[in-house]
Amino acid sequence: MVFKGALFDFSGTLFRVESVRSWLGAVLAERGATVADEDFDRYVEGLTTAGALPGGPDPERVPDRLAEVWATRDESAERHRAAYTGLARQVRLPDPGLYDALYDRHKSPAAWRPYRDAAEVLGALHSSGVRIGVVSNIGWDLRPVFRAHGLDALVDAYVLSYEHGIQKPDPQIFHIACTLVGQNPTHVVMVGDSRHADGGAAALGCEVRFVDHLPVEQRPDGLRELGLVP
């Protein structure tokens, strides 16, 4: 099938966030803070278990007090921050200011790396006239990440959940994206890593293809293997 439009998820599909270890280490370095190695390892383990890094490992358990905000975290910037800083606060860190600093770090372009074949696949689609959209469940503006990594010029539209108050898999968010790229959903492919969230596009008639949410080094050609371009 020849697609006229292609929609892509962000985290785990086009980009991968840094590891929890790198995330915490970068924030401590920015603040000029030092901790003992054994404490650092303990913080990393706790933050990983808590699922405190957006785009990183899922929480092993969401506390009851955070259940509601967690379920709707991607519908607003305030909920997204509250959910993830709330998870992080389950871990006793040496400085109360670290919780917000960690959250702010994950929004920086330095915290994200594009998958190795992202530029190639997006570039080939763009050159062939396919209209490209990014559809993400997220609580902040990811456009600077695309600009910093040189991919923004290849994207025709961004549909971010917090800007619309709608989360995937709600078909409405995919309808908005198809409208913005100017294509009938039956001529559009949705590419993502979540069968639940990204699979919602199928309700509109989009074809859906999936990649594995893996570290960049472990998925060098996952997008290329989908056969989106000749």
mmCIF file of C-alpha atoms in Angstrom:
data_model
loop_
_atom_site.group_PDB
_atom_site.id
_atom_site.type_symbol
_atom_site.label_atom_id
_atom_site.label_comp_id
_atom_site.label_asym_id
_atom_site.label_seq_id
_atom_site.Cartn_x
_atom_site.Cartn_y
_atom_site.Cartn_z
ATOM 1 C CA MET A 1 0.000 0.000 0.000
ATOM 2 C CA VAL A 2 1.198 3.501 -0.837
ATOM 3 C CA PHE A 3 0.631 5.868 2.086
ATOM 4 C CA LYS A 4 -0.116 9.549 1.658
ATOM 5 C CA GLY A 5 0.331 10.290 5.355
ATOM 6 C CA ALA A 6 2.432 8.805 8.149
ATOM 7 C CA LEU A 7 1.909 9.437 11.857
ATOM 8 C CA PHE A 8 4.613 8.616 14.386
ATOM 9 C CA ASP A 9 4.689 8.284 18.135
ATOM 10 C CA PHE A 10 7.552 10.093 19.888
ATOM 11 C CA SER A 11 9.015 8.228 22.865
ATOM 12 C CA GLY A 12 10.122 4.700 22.069
ATOM 13 C CA THR A 13 9.376 5.165 18.368
ATOM 14 C CA LEU A 14 11.388 8.075 16.956
ATOM 15 C CA PHE A 15 13.349 8.986 20.098
ATOM 16 C CA ARG A 16 14.517 7.256 23.255
ATOM 17 C CA VAL A 17 15.044 8.989 26.586
ATOM 18 C CA GLU A 18 18.344 8.594 28.420
ATOM 19 C CA SER A 19 18.738 5.948 31.139
ATOM 20 C CA VAL A 20 17.714 6.635 34.727
ATOM 21 C CA ARG A 21 21.397 6.560 35.687
ATOM 22 C CA SER A 22 22.300 9.180 33.080
ATOM 23 C CA TRP A 23 19.238 11.266 33.987
ATOM 24 C CA LEU A 24 20.070 11.450 37.679
ATOM 25 C CA GLY A 25 23.789 11.902 37.042
ATOM 26 C CA ALA A 26 23.198 14.837 34.698
ATOM 27 C CA VAL A 27 20.979 16.639 37.208
ATOM 28 C CA LEU A 28 23.401 16.141 40.081
ATOM 29 C CA ALA A 29 26.237 17.439 37.883
ATOM 30 C CA GLU A 30 24.212 20.489 36.807
ATOM 31 C CA ARG A 31 23.587 21.327 40.457
ATOM 32 C CA GLY A 32 27.173 20.675 41.516
ATOM 33 C CA ALA A 33 26.000 17.975 43.922
ATOM 34 C CA THR A 34 27.925 14.867 44.818
ATOM 35 C CA VAL A 35 26.696 11.714 46.531
ATOM 36 C CA ALA A 36 28.395 8.514 47.608
ATOM 37 C CA ASP A 37 28.425 5.751 44.993
ATOM 38 C CA GLU A 38 26.272 3.455 47.104
ATOM 39 C CA ASP A 39 23.702 6.219 47.601
ATOM 40 C CA PHE A 40 23.685 7.016 43.898
ATOM 41 C CA ASP A 41 23.028 3.374 43.041
ATOM 42 C CA ARG A 42 20.219 3.279 45.604
ATOM 43 C CA TYR A 43 18.596 6.397 44.148
ATOM 44 C CA VAL A 44 18.818 4.975 40.621
ATOM 45 C CA GLU A 45 17.206 1.729 41.720
ATOM 46 C CA GLY A 46 14.446 3.537 43.587
ATOM 47 C CA LEU A 47 13.643 5.940 40.743
ATOM 48 C CA THR A 48 13.600 3.044 38.281
ATOM 49 C CA THR A 49 11.203 1.016 40.411
ATOM 50 C CA ALA A 50 9.015 4.078 40.914
ATOM 51 C CA GLY A 51 8.817 4.740 37.165
ATOM 52 C CA ALA A 52 9.773 8.355 37.805
ATOM 53 C CA LEU A 53 11.453 9.012 34.432
ATOM 54 C CA PRO A 54 8.898 9.861 31.718
ATOM 55 C CA GLY A 55 9.618 7.652 28.734
ATOM 56 C CA GLY A 56 11.623 5.298 30.936
ATOM 57 C CA PRO A 57 10.578 2.118 32.752
ATOM 58 C CA ASP A 58 6.947 1.922 33.832
ATOM 59 C CA PRO A 59 6.181 2.114 37.576
ATOM 60 C CA GLU A 60 6.119 -1.234 39.310
ATOM 61 C CA ARG A 61 3.228 0.161 41.316
ATOM 62 C CA VAL A 62 1.310 3.453 41.239
ATOM 63 C CA PRO A 63 0.363 4.614 44.762
ATOM 64 C CA ASP A 64 -3.364 4.984 45.379
ATOM 65 C CA ARG A 65 -2.946 8.703 46.004
ATOM 66 C CA LEU A 66 -1.561 9.129 42.460
ATOM 67 C CA ALA A 67 -3.910 6.741 40.647
ATOM 68 C CA GLU A 68 -6.270 9.391 39.285
ATOM 69 C CA VAL A 69 -3.618 11.842 38.131
ATOM 70 C CA TRP A 70 -1.598 8.978 36.664
ATOM 71 C CA ALA A 71 -4.541 7.771 34.569
ATOM 72 C CA THR A 72 -4.985 11.207 32.983
ATOM 73 C CA ARG A 73 -1.400 12.459 33.226
ATOM 74 C CA ASP A 74 -1.069 13.232 29.523
ATOM 75 C CA GLU A 75 -4.145 15.465 29.371
ATOM 76 C CA SER A 76 -2.409 18.530 30.821
ATOM 77 C CA ALA A 77 1.043 19.846 31.645
ATOM 78 C CA GLU A 78 0.089 20.199 35.312
ATOM 79 C CA ARG A 79 -1.084 16.594 35.632
ATOM 80 C CA HIS A 80 1.970 15.263 33.857
ATOM 81 C CA ARG A 81 4.342 17.064 36.210
ATOM 82 C CA ALA A 82 2.295 16.111 39.275
ATOM 83 C CA ALA A 83 2.244 12.439 38.279
ATOM 84 C CA TYR A 84 5.952 12.058 37.643
ATOM 85 C CA THR A 85 7.248 14.227 40.460
ATOM 86 C CA GLY A 86 4.826 12.366 42.717
ATOM 87 C CA LEU A 87 6.338 9.053 41.678
ATOM 88 C CA ALA A 88 9.855 10.429 42.187
ATOM 89 C CA ARG A 89 9.004 11.615 45.698
ATOM 90 C CA GLN A 90 8.604 8.008 46.774
ATOM 91 C CA VAL A 91 12.411 8.018 46.788
ATOM 92 C CA ARG A 92 14.064 10.079 49.532
ATOM 93 C CA LEU A 93 16.614 12.208 47.658
ATOM 94 C CA PRO A 94 19.169 14.424 49.435
ATOM 95 C CA ASP A 95 17.752 17.722 48.119
ATOM 96 C CA PRO A 96 14.008 18.503 47.788
ATOM 97 C CA GLY A 97 14.798 20.605 44.708
ATOM 98 C CA LEU A 98 15.908 17.509 42.814
ATOM 99 C CA TYR A 99 12.378 16.339 42.071
ATOM 100 C CA ASP A 100 11.500 19.310 39.900
ATOM 101 C CA ALA A 101 15.030 19.454 38.498
ATOM 102 C CA LEU A 102 14.742 15.842 37.373
ATOM 103 C CA TYR A 103 11.399 16.518 35.732
ATOM 104 C CA ASP A 104 12.795 19.557 33.932
ATOM 105 C CA ARG A 105 15.837 17.596 32.740
ATOM 106 C CA HIS A 106 13.732 15.015 30.919
ATOM 107 C CA LYS A 107 12.202 17.792 28.791
ATOM 108 C CA SER A 108 15.581 18.949 27.498
ATOM 109 C CA PRO A 109 16.835 17.880 24.057
ATOM 110 C CA ALA A 110 19.989 16.551 25.709
ATOM 111 C CA ALA A 111 17.922 13.863 27.445
ATOM 112 C CA TRP A 112 16.742 12.360 24.145
ATOM 113 C CA ARG A 113 18.411 10.516 21.272
ATOM 114 C CA PRO A 114 16.774 9.774 17.929
ATOM 115 C CA TYR A 115 16.828 6.178 16.783
ATOM 116 C CA ARG A 116 19.563 5.665 14.230
ATOM 117 C CA ASP A 117 17.208 5.216 11.296
ATOM 118 C CA ALA A 118 14.724 7.958 12.254
ATOM 119 C CA ALA A 119 16.231 10.683 10.066
ATOM 120 C CA GLU A 120 16.604 8.302 7.119
ATOM 121 C CA VAL A 121 13.000 7.067 7.234
ATOM 122 C CA LEU A 122 11.446 10.473 7.884
ATOM 123 C CA GLY A 123 13.614 12.022 5.174
ATOM 124 C CA ALA A 124 12.656 9.413 2.591
ATOM 125 C CA LEU A 125 8.955 9.787 3.355
ATOM 126 C CA HIS A 126 9.201 13.571 3.238
ATOM 127 C CA SER A 127 11.056 13.494 -0.084
ATOM 128 C CA SER A 128 8.408 11.235 -1.592
ATOM 129 C CA GLY A 129 5.636 13.669 -0.665
ATOM 130 C CA VAL A 130 4.200 11.791 2.304
ATOM 131 C CA ARG A 131 2.779 14.147 4.918
ATOM 132 C CA ILE A 132 4.226 13.426 8.356
ATOM 133 C CA GLY A 133 2.677 13.953 11.785
ATOM 134 C CA VAL A 134 3.854 13.256 15.322
ATOM 135 C CA VAL A 135 1.151 12.088 17.735
ATOM 136 C CA SER A 136 2.280 11.831 21.339
ATOM 137 C CA ASN A 137 0.818 11.261 24.772
ATOM 138 C CA ILE A 138 2.899 13.864 26.571
ATOM 139 C CA GLY A 139 2.703 16.754 29.005
ATOM 140 C CA TRP A 140 5.191 19.196 27.452
ATOM 141 C CA ASP A 141 6.265 20.676 24.128
ATOM 142 C CA LEU A 142 8.563 18.253 22.333
ATOM 143 C CA ARG A 143 9.121 20.477 19.292
ATOM 144 C CA PRO A 144 12.473 21.771 20.637
ATOM 145 C CA VAL A 145 13.726 18.166 20.786
ATOM 146 C CA PHE A 146 13.003 17.716 17.082
ATOM 147 C CA ARG A 147 14.599 21.065 16.255
ATOM 148 C CA ALA A 148 17.740 20.327 18.267
ATOM 149 C CA HIS A 149 18.225 17.002 16.502
ATOM 150 C CA GLY A 150 17.510 18.364 13.025
ATOM 151 C CA LEU A 151 14.224 16.520 12.433
ATOM 152 C CA ASP A 152 11.704 19.360 12.754
ATOM 153 C CA ALA A 153 11.838 20.261 9.055
ATOM 154 C CA LEU A 154 10.618 16.754 8.222
ATOM 155 C CA VAL A 155 7.445 17.028 10.340
ATOM 156 C CA ASP A 156 4.301 18.691 8.988
ATOM 157 C CA ALA A 157 2.168 18.569 12.156
ATOM 158 C CA TYR A 158 2.449 17.852 15.868
ATOM 159 C CA VAL A 159 -0.534 16.593 17.863
ATOM 160 C CA LEU A 160 0.350 16.551 21.536
ATOM 161 C CA SER A 161 -2.143 15.170 24.027
ATOM 162 C CA TYR A 162 -1.735 17.916 26.610
ATOM 163 C CA GLU A 163 -2.516 20.600 24.018
ATOM 164 C CA HIS A 164 -5.846 18.941 23.189
ATOM 165 C CA GLY A 165 -6.819 17.322 26.500
ATOM 166 C CA ILE A 166 -7.105 13.953 24.749
ATOM 167 C CA GLN A 167 -4.959 10.866 25.198
ATOM 168 C CA LYS A 168 -4.277 8.000 22.854
ATOM 169 C CA PRO A 169 -5.965 5.569 22.197
ATOM 170 C CA ASP A 170 -8.934 7.960 21.829
ATOM 171 C CA PRO A 171 -9.621 7.971 18.059
ATOM 172 C CA GLN A 172 -10.248 11.731 18.205
ATOM 173 C CA ILE A 173 -6.557 12.502 18.607
ATOM 174 C CA PHE A 174 -5.752 10.504 15.469
ATOM 175 C CA HIS A 175 -8.593 12.227 13.624
ATOM 176 C CA ILE A 176 -7.036 15.597 14.483
ATOM 177 C CA ALA A 177 -3.675 14.380 13.192
ATOM 178 C CA CYS A 178 -5.110 13.064 9.922
ATOM 179 C CA THR A 179 -6.909 16.366 9.401
ATOM 180 C CA LEU A 180 -3.722 18.344 10.003
ATOM 181 C CA VAL A 181 -1.738 16.276 7.495
ATOM 182 C CA GLY A 182 -4.644 16.612 5.074
ATOM 183 C CA GLN A 183 -5.242 12.916 4.464
ATOM 184 C CA ASN A 184 -8.086 10.436 4.771
ATOM 185 C CA PRO A 185 -7.266 7.979 7.590
ATOM 186 C CA THR A 186 -7.468 5.060 5.157
ATOM 187 C CA HIS A 187 -4.410 6.537 3.392
ATOM 188 C CA VAL A 188 -2.448 6.979 6.624
ATOM 189 C CA VAL A 189 -0.162 4.675 8.605
ATOM 190 C CA MET A 190 0.370 5.084 12.345
ATOM 191 C CA VAL A 191 3.733 3.930 13.704
ATOM 192 C CA GLY A 192 4.207 3.420 17.423
ATOM 193 C CA ASP A 193 5.501 1.158 20.156
ATOM 194 C CA SER A 194 2.286 0.734 22.180
ATOM 195 C CA ARG A 195 -0.327 -1.661 20.888
ATOM 196 C CA HIS A 196 -2.842 -0.178 23.309
ATOM 197 C CA ALA A 197 -2.229 3.546 22.791
ATOM 198 C CA ASP A 198 -1.101 3.673 19.169
ATOM 199 C CA GLY A 199 -3.447 0.894 18.131
ATOM 200 C CA GLY A 200 -6.328 3.324 18.624
ATOM 201 C CA ALA A 201 -5.671 4.699 15.147
ATOM 202 C CA ALA A 202 -7.081 1.494 13.638
ATOM 203 C CA ALA A 203 -10.579 2.581 14.690
ATOM 204 C CA LEU A 204 -10.404 5.297 12.010
ATOM 205 C CA GLY A 205 -9.162 2.963 9.317
ATOM 206 C CA CYS A 206 -5.461 3.775 9.606
ATOM 207 C CA GLU A 207 -3.005 0.971 9.155
ATOM 208 C CA VAL A 208 -0.924 0.548 12.320
ATOM 209 C CA ARG A 209 2.628 -0.772 12.495
ATOM 210 C CA PHE A 210 4.699 -1.306 15.611
ATOM 211 C CA VAL A 211 8.319 -1.064 16.698
ATOM 212 C CA ASP A 212 9.858 -2.314 19.940
ATOM 213 C CA HIS A 213 10.604 0.231 22.674
ATOM 214 C CA LEU A 214 14.290 -0.595 23.083
ATOM 215 C CA PRO A 215 17.486 1.336 23.793
ATOM 216 C CA VAL A 216 18.901 3.070 20.718
ATOM 217 C CA GLU A 217 21.830 0.650 20.468
ATOM 218 C CA GLN A 218 19.512 -2.360 20.463
ATOM 219 C CA ARG A 219 17.233 -1.113 17.675
ATOM 220 C CA PRO A 220 19.382 0.271 14.836
ATOM 221 C CA ASP A 221 16.891 -0.353 12.022
ATOM 222 C CA GLY A 222 13.474 -0.971 13.574
ATOM 223 C CA LEU A 223 11.811 1.809 11.579
ATOM 224 C CA ARG A 224 13.519 0.842 8.345
ATOM 225 C CA GLU A 225 12.307 -2.743 8.750
ATOM 226 C CA LEU A 226 8.660 -1.629 8.691
ATOM 227 C CA GLY A 227 8.876 -1.160 4.928
ATOM 228 C CA LEU A 228 7.402 2.327 4.926
ATOM 229 C CA VAL A 229 9.714 3.413 2.129
ATOM 230 C CA PRO A 230 11.072 1.423 -0.846
#
